[in-house]
Amino acid sequence: MKGLLRHLPAALGLALLVGSIYVVLAEFRHLKLRDITEALRAIPTSALIFSFVWTFVSYFILTFYDRLGTIYAGNKISYGRVAFASFCAYSLSHNLGFAAVSGAAVRYRLYAHWGMTPFEIGKTVAFCSLTFALGGLVLGGFILFAEPLAVPFFGQHLPVYALYGVGALLWTIVIGYVSLSRLIPPFRVFGHDIALPGFKLAVYQVILA
């Protein structure tokens, strides 16, 4: 049984790979290589350059999610290793989906190899997920205030003041999180000490998100 469990992650990864290949083949069965080539040639060179630059900037910023996460976990790994783990995790999860499984599995594999405990890795993964959520809340609140009518369905059926209220609620959650990070003391969960990021780290987290 132990031997089977030891090979379970590799088997799961292989199953995900086979499943993704099957989905890609099913999606592309009606396409021809000539059509794809012509579509790519129709894309302006400037658009390709901008796409490459913004993709690079995006993944570069995401490396700091993991950087702050490892600091929060109490195991400050070198930026080079963090950047490598972050790129591998996000490139896999962004393309395969199932970020909670694919990205977390990559982080566990690499960070465990570099000396982080499972609890520290769990804190890092949770920190990255929370950072992403905070960014969504801030951006969502901004859109609801700046362009409420642009929100699909709700923008056409709800009064503007209701959308403003939702935007204010989203920002209140973020402000509340930052405030609580300064006020709530550490607490124990399943025998482990859990503490919210300090006020300074929480502010950095929101700005980065």
Tab-separated table of C-alpha atoms in Angstrom:
chain	number	residue	atom	x	y	z
A	1	MET	CA	0.000	0.000	0.000
A	2	LYS	CA	2.835	2.386	0.843
A	3	GLY	CA	4.440	1.676	-2.511
A	4	LEU	CA	1.189	2.447	-4.317
A	5	LEU	CA	0.702	5.681	-2.398
A	6	ARG	CA	4.266	6.715	-3.203
A	7	HIS	CA	3.513	6.477	-6.938
A	8	LEU	CA	0.070	8.072	-6.664
A	9	PRO	CA	1.242	11.677	-7.448
A	10	ALA	CA	3.041	10.498	-10.591
A	11	ALA	CA	0.004	8.490	-11.672
A	12	LEU	CA	-2.273	11.480	-11.059
A	13	GLY	CA	0.028	13.735	-13.086
A	14	LEU	CA	0.083	11.228	-15.942
A	15	ALA	CA	-3.712	10.972	-15.869
A	16	LEU	CA	-4.033	14.760	-16.029
A	17	LEU	CA	-1.601	14.851	-18.956
A	18	VAL	CA	-3.499	12.178	-20.888
A	19	GLY	CA	-6.784	13.914	-20.142
A	20	SER	CA	-5.484	17.273	-21.333
A	21	ILE	CA	-4.152	15.735	-24.569
A	22	TYR	CA	-7.545	14.138	-25.186
A	23	VAL	CA	-9.345	17.455	-24.663
A	24	VAL	CA	-6.952	19.300	-26.988
A	25	LEU	CA	-7.369	16.679	-29.704
A	26	ALA	CA	-11.166	16.828	-29.344
A	27	GLU	CA	-11.154	20.632	-29.592
A	28	PHE	CA	-8.874	20.696	-32.634
A	29	ARG	CA	-10.370	17.836	-34.625
A	30	HIS	CA	-12.239	20.213	-36.951
A	31	LEU	CA	-9.289	22.547	-37.519
A	32	LYS	CA	-6.658	22.357	-40.225
A	33	LEU	CA	-3.024	23.330	-39.828
A	34	ARG	CA	-3.340	25.734	-42.772
A	35	ASP	CA	-6.183	27.600	-41.052
A	36	ILE	CA	-4.154	27.957	-37.867
A	37	THR	CA	-1.102	29.183	-39.777
A	38	GLU	CA	-3.126	31.793	-41.654
A	39	ALA	CA	-4.752	32.998	-38.444
A	40	LEU	CA	-1.346	33.406	-36.784
A	41	ARG	CA	0.057	35.291	-39.763
A	42	ALA	CA	-2.913	37.673	-39.602
A	43	ILE	CA	-1.928	38.805	-36.102
A	44	PRO	CA	0.031	42.090	-36.287
A	45	THR	CA	3.642	41.904	-35.147
A	46	SER	CA	3.041	44.739	-32.685
A	47	ALA	CA	0.276	42.715	-31.026
A	48	LEU	CA	2.607	39.737	-30.634
A	49	ILE	CA	5.302	41.947	-29.098
A	50	PHE	CA	2.866	43.528	-26.637
A	51	SER	CA	1.492	40.077	-25.771
A	52	PHE	CA	4.973	38.781	-25.024
A	53	VAL	CA	5.896	41.826	-22.916
A	54	TRP	CA	2.718	41.764	-20.827
A	55	THR	CA	2.931	38.003	-20.359
A	56	PHE	CA	6.479	38.403	-19.074
A	57	VAL	CA	5.432	41.238	-16.746
A	58	SER	CA	2.492	39.176	-15.480
A	59	TYR	CA	4.581	36.135	-14.574
A	60	PHE	CA	7.280	38.387	-13.096
A	61	ILE	CA	4.741	39.988	-10.746
A	62	LEU	CA	3.357	36.571	-9.816
A	63	THR	CA	6.803	35.535	-8.569
A	64	PHE	CA	6.383	38.044	-5.750
A	65	TYR	CA	3.201	36.270	-4.640
A	66	ASP	CA	5.390	33.294	-3.764
A	67	ARG	CA	8.164	35.529	-2.449
A	68	LEU	CA	5.868	37.155	0.089
A	69	GLY	CA	4.268	33.768	0.766
A	70	THR	CA	7.545	32.155	1.773
A	71	ILE	CA	8.342	35.145	3.980
A	72	TYR	CA	4.951	34.784	5.638
A	73	ALA	CA	5.567	31.053	6.099
A	74	GLY	CA	8.806	31.846	7.921
A	75	ASN	CA	11.160	30.201	5.428
A	76	LYS	CA	12.737	32.850	3.233
A	77	ILE	CA	13.975	30.928	0.193
A	78	SER	CA	16.178	32.710	-2.339
A	79	TYR	CA	14.331	34.717	-4.982
A	80	GLY	CA	15.782	32.635	-7.824
A	81	ARG	CA	14.270	29.425	-6.456
A	82	VAL	CA	10.983	31.143	-5.632
A	83	ALA	CA	10.761	32.600	-9.150
A	84	PHE	CA	11.403	29.176	-10.679
A	85	ALA	CA	8.750	27.495	-8.510
A	86	SER	CA	6.258	30.286	-9.166
A	87	PHE	CA	6.720	30.165	-12.939
A	88	CYS	CA	6.393	26.369	-13.056
A	89	ALA	CA	3.301	26.393	-10.822
A	90	TYR	CA	1.457	29.217	-12.572
A	91	SER	CA	2.329	28.173	-16.117
A	92	LEU	CA	0.934	24.721	-15.348
A	93	SER	CA	-2.175	25.858	-13.456
A	94	HIS	CA	-3.002	28.628	-15.956
A	95	ASN	CA	-2.953	26.181	-18.849
A	96	LEU	CA	-4.310	22.999	-17.262
A	97	GLY	CA	-6.631	24.528	-14.694
A	98	PHE	CA	-7.280	22.909	-11.303
A	99	ALA	CA	-4.888	25.398	-9.685
A	100	ALA	CA	-5.550	23.968	-6.226
A	101	VAL	CA	-4.154	20.635	-7.458
A	102	SER	CA	-1.711	21.368	-10.273
A	103	GLY	CA	-0.045	24.516	-8.944
A	104	ALA	CA	-0.017	23.311	-5.348
A	105	ALA	CA	1.518	19.970	-6.387
A	106	VAL	CA	4.377	21.721	-8.177
A	107	ARG	CA	4.995	23.989	-5.187
A	108	TYR	CA	4.978	21.050	-2.810
A	109	ARG	CA	7.454	19.118	-4.929
A	110	LEU	CA	9.927	21.995	-5.258
A	111	TYR	CA	9.600	23.678	-1.880
A	112	ALA	CA	9.819	20.350	-0.030
A	113	HIS	CA	13.034	19.641	-1.917
A	114	TRP	CA	14.379	22.989	-0.687
A	115	GLY	CA	13.662	22.254	2.963
A	116	MET	CA	10.191	23.665	3.597
A	117	THR	CA	7.834	21.672	5.802
A	118	PRO	CA	4.354	20.680	4.549
A	119	PHE	CA	2.835	23.225	6.949
A	120	GLU	CA	5.046	26.018	5.582
A	121	ILE	CA	4.181	25.026	2.020
A	122	GLY	CA	0.494	25.056	2.910
A	123	LYS	CA	0.832	28.562	4.319
A	124	THR	CA	2.602	29.697	1.148
A	125	VAL	CA	-0.087	28.238	-1.118
A	126	ALA	CA	-2.843	29.778	1.017
A	127	PHE	CA	-1.072	33.151	0.955
A	128	CYS	CA	-0.816	33.094	-2.862
A	129	SER	CA	-4.500	32.183	-3.210
A	130	LEU	CA	-5.519	34.907	-0.775
A	131	THR	CA	-3.383	37.461	-2.609
A	132	PHE	CA	-5.124	36.608	-5.874
A	133	ALA	CA	-8.526	36.941	-4.173
A	134	LEU	CA	-7.623	40.339	-2.724
A	135	GLY	CA	-6.662	41.562	-6.172
A	136	GLY	CA	-10.017	40.418	-7.507
A	137	LEU	CA	-11.863	42.247	-4.732
A	138	VAL	CA	-9.983	45.502	-5.309
A	139	LEU	CA	-10.388	45.327	-9.085
A	140	GLY	CA	-14.029	44.292	-8.820
A	141	GLY	CA	-14.800	47.213	-6.534
A	142	PHE	CA	-13.054	49.613	-8.896
A	143	ILE	CA	-15.065	48.355	-11.884
A	144	LEU	CA	-18.344	48.615	-9.969
A	145	PHE	CA	-17.596	52.242	-9.174
A	146	ALA	CA	-16.048	53.282	-12.490
A	147	GLU	CA	-18.111	51.271	-15.022
A	148	PRO	CA	-21.059	49.649	-13.216
A	149	LEU	CA	-23.079	49.237	-16.423
A	150	ALA	CA	-20.276	47.147	-17.934
A	151	VAL	CA	-20.925	44.294	-15.487
A	152	PRO	CA	-22.670	41.499	-17.463
A	153	PHE	CA	-26.357	40.983	-16.646
A	154	PHE	CA	-26.284	42.783	-13.274
A	155	GLY	CA	-25.292	46.109	-14.827
A	156	GLN	CA	-28.489	46.099	-16.896
A	157	HIS	CA	-30.900	44.849	-14.233
A	158	LEU	CA	-29.754	46.383	-10.950
A	159	PRO	CA	-29.823	50.065	-9.977
A	160	VAL	CA	-26.488	51.833	-9.996
A	161	TYR	CA	-26.554	52.535	-6.270
A	162	ALA	CA	-26.855	48.777	-5.595
A	163	LEU	CA	-23.729	48.133	-7.665
A	164	TYR	CA	-21.965	50.922	-5.800
A	165	GLY	CA	-22.958	49.194	-2.581
A	166	VAL	CA	-21.470	45.897	-3.726
A	167	GLY	CA	-18.263	47.682	-4.741
A	168	ALA	CA	-18.076	49.349	-1.326
A	169	LEU	CA	-18.600	45.937	0.313
A	170	LEU	CA	-15.712	44.434	-1.655
A	171	TRP	CA	-13.400	47.248	-0.601
A	172	THR	CA	-14.625	46.970	2.994
A	173	ILE	CA	-13.581	43.310	3.034
A	174	VAL	CA	-10.082	44.259	1.882
A	175	ILE	CA	-9.790	47.101	4.407
A	176	GLY	CA	-11.104	44.787	7.114
A	177	TYR	CA	-8.505	42.149	6.255
A	178	VAL	CA	-5.668	44.651	6.433
A	179	SER	CA	-6.984	46.020	9.736
A	180	LEU	CA	-7.445	42.565	11.262
A	181	SER	CA	-3.896	41.607	10.278
A	182	ARG	CA	-2.768	44.189	12.817
A	183	LEU	CA	-5.253	43.358	15.563
A	184	ILE	CA	-5.818	39.583	15.677
A	185	PRO	CA	-3.164	37.691	17.670
A	186	PRO	CA	-1.885	34.258	16.590
A	187	PHE	CA	-4.246	31.328	17.185
A	188	ARG	CA	-3.838	27.554	17.135
A	189	VAL	CA	-5.401	25.222	14.572
A	190	PHE	CA	-4.770	21.459	14.776
A	191	GLY	CA	-1.753	22.065	16.963
A	192	HIS	CA	-0.179	24.703	14.699
A	193	ASP	CA	0.193	28.390	15.419
A	194	ILE	CA	-1.572	30.449	12.743
A	195	ALA	CA	-1.101	34.195	12.434
A	196	LEU	CA	-2.355	36.617	9.844
A	197	PRO	CA	0.350	38.469	7.918
A	198	GLY	CA	1.508	41.569	9.755
A	199	PHE	CA	0.083	44.950	8.812
A	200	LYS	CA	3.049	45.854	6.618
A	201	LEU	CA	3.007	42.523	4.793
A	202	ALA	CA	-0.773	42.735	4.310
A	203	VAL	CA	-0.439	46.188	2.732
A	204	TYR	CA	2.278	44.896	0.395
A	205	GLN	CA	0.002	41.961	-0.411
A	206	VAL	CA	-2.911	44.179	-1.446
A	207	ILE	CA	-0.724	46.535	-3.487
A	208	LEU	CA	0.901	43.604	-5.280
A	209	ALA	CA	-2.470	41.939	-5.951
